[in-house]
Every structure is written in C-alpha cells, then in structure tokens.
Amino acid sequence: MKLDEGFLHSMQDAMKLLRTRGPQEAAAALQRVLGRQARHVPPSPQGDAPAVQQPGTFTTHTFANAAGHRTYKLYVPKHHSGQPLPLVVMLHGCTQDADDFAAGTQMNALAERDGCIVVYPVQLQRANTSKCWNWFKPADQRRDSGEPALIAGITREVMTKHAVDPARVFVAGLSAGGAMAAIMIRAYPDLYAAACVHSGLAAGAAHDLPSALAAMRGGKAPHARSVEAPKRPLIVFHGDADATVHPSNAAELLRGFGDQAIVFDEASHVEAGKRTSTVERMKSAEGVDAELWLVHGAPHAWSGGSAYGSYTDVTGPDASAAMMHFFLDHPLQR
C-alpha cells in the first residue's frame, strides 16, 4: 500500500476524531481511508457499488475576490439539450473535500440524469483546521462578507461561464456546509431559488465557537437569532439519532414556516432494509414551501449516500434524489 501524502493527512484526521469523537468515528474514518487505498475492495455489505466515472467533465478551478480565494470543482453533464441548466452549489462538511462529497452524495450521477451543473466550493484548511465552513463567525454570516461572498462569487462565476438558468440556482450542504447553506439562502434570496440543509443549523444559531458547540448540543445561543419570514423554499434532512448536531436544530431551521404542517409517514414507501422517515410539508404565511425529513435511527450522515464517501448513511432514504425533486419544483419566484 502506497502511503501518499493524502493518506497520511487522512490518518491524522482519524486520530483527531479518536480524540474528539471517540473510537467509533475514528474506526469508520480509517475504514474509509483503507477502502480508498485498496481499489480492489469488494462492494460494501449494503451492496453499495464504487462510484463510477460519470461521462461529463469534473474540473478544478480557483476563484478570488476581496474576501480571499477558494478552489472549487465543477461537474458539467455530457448529455443535455444545450438549453440553460439548473445549478446546484454543494457545500461539504468538516474534514471533507469536493471529491469526497461528490462521491458520498452521488450528485454527479444525478446531474447527468437530471441535466444540471454541480459546483463544489472547497474550504481551505488554513481557514479552518478541520476544513469546516465558518458558519459560526459573524463575519462569515453576512451578505458580501467573508465566506458567503466567496461562495456567492463562485456561484456567479459559474453562471457567467456556463449556460445556467438564473431561476434554478440552488444551494445545499451537510453539517457545517448545511449551516452555511442556511446562511446563503437567507443572505442571497435574489441568487438562490431554494436550499437544502442536511444535518445542519439555522443561520444565526451561534456567534463564536462556544455558542456553536452549545447550538450543536441543542442549546440556545446566548443571543438568540431573530425569526425572519422565510423568503425562499427550504428542504431539511436530519437523523433523529444524530449525536453531533442535535435534531432540535432541524426545528430551529424551520421557524417562520408556521405551526401548521402536513405529516406524511414514509414508512410504507421505503425499500426493504432501509431506514424509515417521517416527512412534514409546511408553508409560511407568505406561501413559501418547506419540507422536513426526519430519518429514524440515522446518525450524522448524508442519508442514502454512497459508502465510498465519508459521513454517509447508505440505509437512509435518498436525500440527493429527494432534494433534486424539491429543487426542480421550486424555481425562483421574483
């Protein structure tokens, strides 16, 4: 086995997980690292096949503005009609990168199937040692400031260089990336038509690291955020066994969408061996739609993702497919 620099960095990440989250998380991380090093590894017990190379292009780019610079990876599908396409901005979680997040969510395959472009901004390790988006810092929670300015800038650059339908630009993320997606949809309702927050937190849930840790445990920030009327549709996924970001954060994300919700029990609609979930669909007083998928027994992981990416739960309902369905049903209403 070749111990390249990426492998050594992954081992260091696993050791950090051992200290911060315990042996179970560390063991899972080591299994993922070893699986990537040994490409002859057979499919996982769940039957999940290795991610295959999609026929479109998956390229690396760099964007810079007054807030700094970030790289991003861009997937453009091979098979499409030539008409302007939807664009999905995918924000990875802590310790992840674009390749890992693409493999775990299988969004490039969906992009080919549904005819959309996917962009994966990448957080710098020197901006956050765990490569988390800094969703808890005030300077990174505002329009045209810090990381939101960089993510919006990347979004606009892709829109300029490719045939993108400006009414169908969406943002999604996992964990810290989900929290940043919540910030982006609140700060840029003119840019993004809808957002998906998976295992994340509400915009304004924290203002520094201690309040972030408190919010992740399910506590209230010392300075509670003000409830704003939602301007754009939101779909939320959260495992009710999430031990990293407390499931109560899902309800915080949906404050402002009203108390009335239609609840659909999805238990009869899942495949054998898959987790069940409860889905709530709600609407704000202004008529803005929201959807909550509470996945029963699920940990802090992308539901229905591939085992060849980190922080995925292969037995969950397919969050990527459900998210895309929600997105395509909600173009921007100006």
GROMACS .gro file of C-alpha atoms in nm:
model
  334
    1MET     CA    1   0.000   0.000   0.000
    2LYS     CA    2   0.140   0.335  -0.103
    3LEU     CA    3   0.141   0.579   0.188
    4ASP     CA    4   0.098   0.903  -0.005
    5GLU     CA    5   0.058   1.248   0.149
    6GLY     CA    6  -0.322   1.235   0.120
    7PHE     CA    7  -0.329   0.905   0.308
    8LEU     CA    8  -0.113   1.046   0.588
    9HIS     CA    9  -0.341   1.351   0.617
   10SER     CA   10  -0.641   1.117   0.637
   11MET     CA   11  -0.472   0.919   0.913
   12GLN     CA   12  -0.413   1.243   1.102
   13ASP     CA   13  -0.782   1.328   1.063
   14ALA     CA   14  -0.872   0.986   1.201
   15MET     CA   15  -0.651   1.044   1.506
   16LYS     CA   16  -0.825   1.378   1.563
   17LEU     CA   17  -1.159   1.200   1.551
   18LEU     CA   18  -1.032   0.949   1.807
   19ARG     CA   19  -0.954   1.234   2.048
   20THR     CA   20  -1.264   1.443   1.979
   21ARG     CA   21  -1.542   1.199   1.889
   22GLY     CA   22  -1.432   0.860   2.014
   23PRO     CA   23  -1.322   0.524   1.873
   24GLN     CA   24  -1.635   0.452   1.668
   25GLU     CA   25  -1.598   0.763   1.450
   26ALA     CA   26  -1.223   0.710   1.420
   27ALA     CA   27  -1.266   0.345   1.315
   28ALA     CA   28  -1.517   0.443   1.049
   29ALA     CA   29  -1.277   0.706   0.916
   30LEU     CA   30  -0.992   0.453   0.900
   31GLN     CA   31  -1.213   0.207   0.712
   32ARG     CA   32  -1.291   0.476   0.454
   33VAL     CA   33  -0.922   0.562   0.414
   34LEU     CA   34  -0.820   0.198   0.369
   35GLY     CA   35  -1.106   0.145   0.126
   36ARG     CA   36  -0.983   0.429  -0.094
   37GLN     CA   37  -0.625   0.297  -0.087
   38ALA     CA   38  -0.725  -0.055  -0.190
   39ARG     CA   39  -0.933  -0.021  -0.505
   40HIS     CA   40  -0.984  -0.399  -0.525
   41VAL     CA   41  -1.208  -0.386  -0.217
   42PRO     CA   42  -1.541  -0.559  -0.295
   43PRO     CA   43  -1.873  -0.375  -0.264
   44SER     CA   44  -1.988  -0.297   0.088
   45PRO     CA   45  -2.221  -0.537   0.273
   46GLN     CA   46  -2.507  -0.298   0.194
   47GLY     CA   47  -2.448  -0.362  -0.177
   48ASP     CA   48  -2.323  -0.012  -0.246
   49ALA     CA   49  -2.103  -0.014  -0.557
   50PRO     CA   50  -1.798   0.207  -0.602
   51ALA     CA   51  -1.868   0.545  -0.755
   52VAL     CA   52  -1.814   0.524  -1.132
   53GLN     CA   53  -1.669   0.794  -1.350
   54GLN     CA   54  -1.951   1.000  -1.498
   55PRO     CA   55  -1.939   1.091  -1.868
   56GLY     CA   56  -1.937   1.469  -1.809
   57THR     CA   57  -1.641   1.684  -1.712
   58PHE     CA   58  -1.526   1.726  -1.349
   59THR     CA   59  -1.268   2.004  -1.337
   60THR     CA   60  -1.086   2.214  -1.077
   61HIS     CA   61  -1.090   2.595  -1.073
   62THR     CA   62  -0.986   2.883  -0.847
   63PHE     CA   63  -1.190   3.191  -0.758
   64ALA     CA   64  -1.065   3.505  -0.582
   65ASN     CA   65  -1.221   3.831  -0.468
   66ALA     CA   66  -1.171   4.084  -0.188
   67ALA     CA   67  -1.270   3.818   0.070
   68GLY     CA   68  -0.991   3.580  -0.033
   69HIS     CA   69  -0.974   3.278  -0.261
   70ARG     CA   70  -1.109   2.924  -0.280
   71THR     CA   71  -1.079   2.637  -0.523
   72TYR     CA   72  -1.389   2.461  -0.649
   73LYS     CA   73  -1.471   2.157  -0.859
   74LEU     CA   74  -1.730   2.177  -1.132
   75TYR     CA   75  -1.933   1.897  -1.289
   76VAL     CA   76  -2.088   1.970  -1.629
   77PRO     CA   77  -2.301   1.687  -1.770
   78LYS     CA   78  -2.222   1.545  -2.112
   79HIS     CA   79  -2.579   1.475  -2.214
   80HIS     CA   80  -2.803   1.781  -2.221
   81SER     CA   81  -3.009   1.971  -2.475
   82GLY     CA   82  -2.798   2.285  -2.483
   83GLN     CA   83  -3.065   2.482  -2.301
   84PRO     CA   84  -2.971   2.673  -1.981
   85LEU     CA   85  -2.931   2.423  -1.697
   86PRO     CA   86  -3.005   2.432  -1.324
   87LEU     CA   87  -2.703   2.485  -1.099
   88VAL     CA   88  -2.658   2.320  -0.758
   89VAL     CA   89  -2.395   2.455  -0.517
   90MET     CA   90  -2.280   2.176  -0.281
   91LEU     CA   91  -2.107   2.273   0.046
   92HIS     CA   92  -1.914   1.988   0.207
   93GLY     CA   93  -1.891   1.912   0.579
   94CYS     CA   94  -1.591   1.922   0.812
   95THR     CA   95  -1.284   1.715   0.708
   96GLN     CA   96  -1.436   1.661   0.362
   97ASP     CA   97  -1.339   1.791   0.019
   98ALA     CA   98  -1.510   1.814  -0.320
   99ASP     CA   99  -1.419   1.463  -0.441
  100ASP     CA  100  -1.527   1.304  -0.114
  101PHE     CA  101  -1.857   1.496  -0.106
  102ALA     CA  102  -1.930   1.422  -0.471
  103ALA     CA  103  -1.868   1.051  -0.414
  104GLY     CA  104  -2.079   1.040  -0.099
  105THR     CA  105  -2.379   1.229  -0.233
  106GLN     CA  106  -2.358   1.086  -0.588
  107MET     CA  107  -2.466   1.427  -0.714
  108ASN     CA  108  -2.266   1.399  -1.037
  109ALA     CA  109  -2.471   1.096  -1.139
  110LEU     CA  110  -2.790   1.289  -1.062
  111ALA     CA  111  -2.656   1.585  -1.258
  112GLU     CA  112  -2.617   1.360  -1.561
  113ARG     CA  113  -2.962   1.210  -1.514
  114ASP     CA  114  -3.149   1.535  -1.447
  115GLY     CA  115  -2.941   1.767  -1.664
  116CYS     CA  116  -2.784   2.010  -1.419
  117ILE     CA  117  -2.446   2.159  -1.331
  118VAL     CA  118  -2.296   2.097  -0.986
  119VAL     CA  119  -2.027   2.308  -0.821
  120TYR     CA  120  -1.838   2.210  -0.505
  121PRO     CA  121  -1.658   2.501  -0.332
  122VAL     CA  122  -1.369   2.376  -0.116
  123GLN     CA  123  -1.282   2.515   0.226
  124LEU     CA  124  -0.914   2.587   0.295
  125GLN     CA  125  -0.752   2.407   0.586
  126ARG     CA  126  -0.579   2.727   0.688
  127ALA     CA  127  -0.920   2.897   0.708
  128ASN     CA  128  -1.038   2.622   0.945
  129THR     CA  129  -0.813   2.341   1.068
  130SER     CA  130  -1.093   2.083   1.020
  131LYS     CA  131  -1.192   2.233   0.682
  132CYS     CA  132  -1.528   2.340   0.825
  133TRP     CA  133  -1.710   2.637   0.679
  134ASN     CA  134  -1.703   2.906   0.949
  135TRP     CA  135  -2.081   2.934   0.987
  136PHE     CA  136  -2.048   3.048   1.350
  137LYS     CA  137  -1.838   3.359   1.286
  138PRO     CA  138  -2.030   3.689   1.244
  139ALA     CA  139  -1.809   3.799   0.952
  140ASP     CA  140  -1.899   3.474   0.773
  141GLN     CA  141  -2.274   3.510   0.825
  142ARG     CA  142  -2.338   3.826   0.624
  143ARG     CA  143  -2.401   3.911   0.262
  144ASP     CA  144  -2.092   4.026   0.070
  145SER     CA  145  -1.863   3.937   0.361
  146GLY     CA  146  -1.618   3.654   0.422
  147GLU     CA  147  -1.711   3.306   0.308
  148PRO     CA  148  -2.063   3.396   0.187
  149ALA     CA  149  -1.904   3.645  -0.052
  150LEU     CA  150  -1.669   3.375  -0.180
  151ILE     CA  151  -1.945   3.116  -0.227
  152ALA     CA  152  -2.173   3.368  -0.398
  153GLY     CA  153  -1.878   3.476  -0.615
  154ILE     CA  154  -1.811   3.117  -0.722
  155THR     CA  155  -2.181   3.075  -0.800
  156ARG     CA  156  -2.187   3.386  -1.017
  157GLU     CA  157  -1.863   3.289  -1.194
  158VAL     CA  158  -2.012   2.954  -1.296
  159MET     CA  159  -2.329   3.131  -1.412
  160THR     CA  160  -2.117   3.365  -1.626
  161LYS     CA  161  -1.905   3.091  -1.786
  162HIS     CA  162  -2.177   2.832  -1.845
  163ALA     CA  163  -2.536   2.821  -1.966
  164VAL     CA  164  -2.716   2.838  -1.630
  165ASP     CA  165  -3.085   2.914  -1.579
  166PRO     CA  166  -3.081   3.202  -1.325
  167ALA     CA  167  -3.423   3.095  -1.196
  168ARG     CA  168  -3.290   2.750  -1.099
  169VAL     CA  169  -2.980   2.808  -0.888
  170PHE     CA  170  -2.980   2.615  -0.561
  171VAL     CA  171  -2.753   2.568  -0.258
  172ALA     CA  172  -2.713   2.262  -0.034
  173GLY     CA  173  -2.478   2.141   0.236
  174LEU     CA  174  -2.402   1.887   0.505
  175SER     CA  175  -2.332   1.971   0.870
  176ALA     CA  176  -2.114   2.286   0.871
  177GLY     CA  177  -2.185   2.307   0.498
  178GLY     CA  178  -2.556   2.281   0.576
  179ALA     CA  179  -2.528   2.565   0.825
  180MET     CA  180  -2.354   2.771   0.557
  181ALA     CA  181  -2.628   2.683   0.307
  182ALA     CA  182  -2.881   2.824   0.556
  183ILE     CA  183  -2.676   3.144   0.570
  184MET     CA  184  -2.654   3.165   0.191
  185ILE     CA  185  -3.028   3.133   0.128
  186ARG     CA  186  -3.101   3.400   0.389
  187ALA     CA  187  -2.828   3.638   0.268
  188TYR     CA  188  -2.882   3.589  -0.108
  189PRO     CA  189  -3.253   3.526  -0.177
  190ASP     CA  190  -3.202   3.703  -0.510
  191LEU     CA  191  -2.940   3.446  -0.616
  192TYR     CA  192  -3.065   3.111  -0.484
  193ALA     CA  193  -3.412   2.973  -0.553
  194ALA     CA  194  -3.414   2.716  -0.271
  195ALA     CA  195  -3.181   2.549  -0.021
  196CYS     CA  196  -3.121   2.208   0.134
  197VAL     CA  197  -2.976   2.181   0.485
  198HIS     CA  198  -2.869   1.828   0.583
  199SER     CA  199  -2.775   1.773   0.949
  200GLY     CA  200  -2.707   2.146   0.987
  201LEU     CA  201  -2.805   2.451   1.188
  202ALA     CA  202  -3.002   2.770   1.138
  203ALA     CA  203  -2.843   3.095   1.026
  204GLY     CA  204  -2.752   3.300   1.330
  205ALA     CA  205  -2.757   3.000   1.565
  206ALA     CA  206  -2.413   3.096   1.701
  207HIS     CA  207  -2.169   3.389   1.707
  208ASP     CA  208  -1.847   3.217   1.820
  209LEU     CA  209  -1.707   2.870   1.889
  210PRO     CA  210  -1.858   2.823   2.240
  211SER     CA  211  -2.206   2.921   2.123
  212ALA     CA  212  -2.161   2.696   1.818
  213LEU     CA  213  -2.085   2.397   2.039
  214ALA     CA  214  -2.386   2.482   2.256
  215ALA     CA  215  -2.612   2.505   1.950
  216MET     CA  216  -2.482   2.173   1.818
  217ARG     CA  217  -2.575   2.013   2.151
  218GLY     CA  218  -2.927   2.151   2.116
  219GLY     CA  219  -2.891   2.451   2.343
  220LYS     CA  220  -2.986   2.807   2.265
  221ALA     CA  221  -2.726   3.065   2.174
  222PRO     CA  222  -2.683   3.340   2.436
  223HIS     CA  223  -2.809   3.589   2.178
  224ALA     CA  224  -3.098   3.410   2.012
  225ARG     CA  225  -3.145   3.486   1.647
  226SER     CA  226  -3.442   3.687   1.535
  227VAL     CA  227  -3.705   3.496   1.342
  228GLU     CA  228  -3.730   3.629   0.989
  229ALA     CA  229  -4.007   3.543   0.748
  230PRO     CA  230  -3.856   3.286   0.508
  231LYS     CA  231  -3.805   3.423   0.158
  232ARG     CA  232  -3.716   3.101  -0.023
  233PRO     CA  233  -3.816   2.732  -0.004
  234LEU     CA  234  -3.615   2.506   0.225
  235ILE     CA  235  -3.578   2.127   0.250
  236VAL     CA  236  -3.421   1.985   0.568
  237PHE     CA  237  -3.287   1.636   0.640
  238HIS     CA  238  -3.181   1.524   0.986
  239GLY     CA  239  -3.126   1.189   1.158
  240ASP     CA  240  -3.306   1.158   1.490
  241ALA     CA  241  -3.004   0.967   1.628
  242ASP     CA  242  -2.756   1.240   1.528
  243ALA     CA  243  -2.505   1.271   1.814
  244THR     CA  244  -2.304   1.552   1.651
  245VAL     CA  245  -2.572   1.810   1.567
  246HIS     CA  246  -2.879   1.768   1.786
  247PRO     CA  247  -3.201   1.703   1.586
  248SER     CA  248  -3.367   2.002   1.757
  249ASN     CA  249  -3.170   2.217   1.514
  250ALA     CA  250  -3.399   2.097   1.234
  251ALA     CA  251  -3.694   2.265   1.406
  252GLU     CA  252  -3.491   2.583   1.450
  253LEU     CA  253  -3.424   2.588   1.076
  254LEU     CA  254  -3.796   2.577   1.007
  255ARG     CA  255  -3.902   2.851   1.245
  256GLY     CA  256  -4.103   3.100   1.046
  257PHE     CA  257  -4.270   2.840   0.828
  258GLY     CA  258  -4.571   2.826   1.062
  259ASP     CA  259  -4.707   2.580   1.313
  260GLN     CA  260  -4.933   2.400   1.070
  261ALA     CA  261  -4.774   2.112   0.881
  262ILE     CA  262  -4.898   1.813   0.683
  263VAL     CA  263  -4.722   1.499   0.807
  264PHE     CA  264  -4.659   1.207   0.574
  265ASP     CA  265  -4.541   0.876   0.719
  266GLU     CA  266  -4.296   0.741   0.463
  267ALA     CA  267  -4.255   0.401   0.630
  268SER     CA  268  -4.453   0.220   0.362
  269HIS     CA  269  -4.253   0.377   0.079
  270VAL     CA  270  -3.900   0.261   0.166
  271GLU     CA  271  -3.712  -0.037   0.027
  272ALA     CA  272  -3.654  -0.346   0.236
  273GLY     CA  273  -3.366  -0.293   0.479
  274LYS     CA  274  -3.384   0.085   0.453
  275ARG     CA  275  -3.449   0.330   0.735
  276THR     CA  276  -3.794   0.479   0.774
  277SER     CA  277  -3.855   0.852   0.788
  278THR     CA  278  -4.129   1.098   0.866
  279VAL     CA  279  -4.181   1.381   0.620
  280GLU     CA  280  -4.351   1.709   0.707
  281ARG     CA  281  -4.450   1.960   0.443
  282MET     CA  282  -4.535   2.312   0.553
  283LYS     CA  283  -4.593   2.658   0.417
  284SER     CA  284  -4.521   3.003   0.557
  285ALA     CA  285  -4.782   3.278   0.587
  286GLU     CA  286  -4.632   3.421   0.267
  287GLY     CA  287  -4.677   3.090   0.083
  288VAL     CA  288  -4.313   2.973   0.091
  289ASP     CA  289  -4.276   2.593   0.098
  290ALA     CA  290  -4.064   2.385   0.334
  291GLU     CA  291  -4.007   2.015   0.383
  292LEU     CA  292  -3.858   1.823   0.678
  293TRP     CA  293  -3.730   1.466   0.650
  294LEU     CA  294  -3.665   1.318   0.995
  295VAL     CA  295  -3.480   0.991   0.935
  296HIS     CA  296  -3.538   0.744   1.216
  297GLY     CA  297  -3.226   0.594   1.373
  298ALA     CA  298  -2.994   0.782   1.139
  299PRO     CA  299  -2.658   0.925   1.256
  300HIS     CA  300  -2.477   1.242   1.147
  301ALA     CA  301  -2.450   1.147   0.781
  302TRP     CA  302  -2.588   1.215   0.432
  303SER     CA  303  -2.899   0.997   0.401
  304GLY     CA  304  -2.889   0.739   0.126
  305GLY     CA  305  -2.533   0.832   0.029
  306SER     CA  306  -2.263   0.607  -0.109
  307ALA     CA  307  -2.027   0.426   0.129
  308TYR     CA  308  -1.737   0.549  -0.085
  309GLY     CA  309  -1.777   0.897   0.061
  310SER     CA  310  -1.741   1.000   0.425
  311TYR     CA  311  -2.031   1.077   0.657
  312THR     CA  312  -2.288   0.881   0.460
  313ASP     CA  313  -2.572   0.654   0.569
  314VAL     CA  314  -2.635   0.405   0.289
  315THR     CA  315  -2.950   0.269   0.456
  316GLY     CA  316  -3.128   0.603   0.467
  317PRO     CA  317  -3.378   0.734   0.211
  318ASP     CA  318  -3.209   0.902  -0.087
  319ALA     CA  319  -3.161   1.263   0.024
  320SER     CA  320  -2.994   1.361  -0.304
  321ALA     CA  321  -3.287   1.246  -0.516
  322ALA     CA  322  -3.548   1.398  -0.284
  323MET     CA  323  -3.354   1.724  -0.272
  324MET     CA  324  -3.332   1.745  -0.651
  325HIS     CA  325  -3.704   1.679  -0.684
  326PHE     CA  326  -3.776   1.960  -0.436
  327PHE     CA  327  -3.535   2.196  -0.609
  328LEU     CA  328  -3.672   2.143  -0.957
  329ASP     CA  329  -4.024   2.201  -0.825
  330HIS     CA  330  -3.921   2.540  -0.684
  331PRO     CA  331  -3.770   2.777  -0.941
  332LEU     CA  332  -3.703   3.133  -0.829
  333GLN     CA  333  -4.017   3.344  -0.791
  334ARG     CA  334  -3.925   3.711  -0.824
   0.00000   0.00000   0.00000
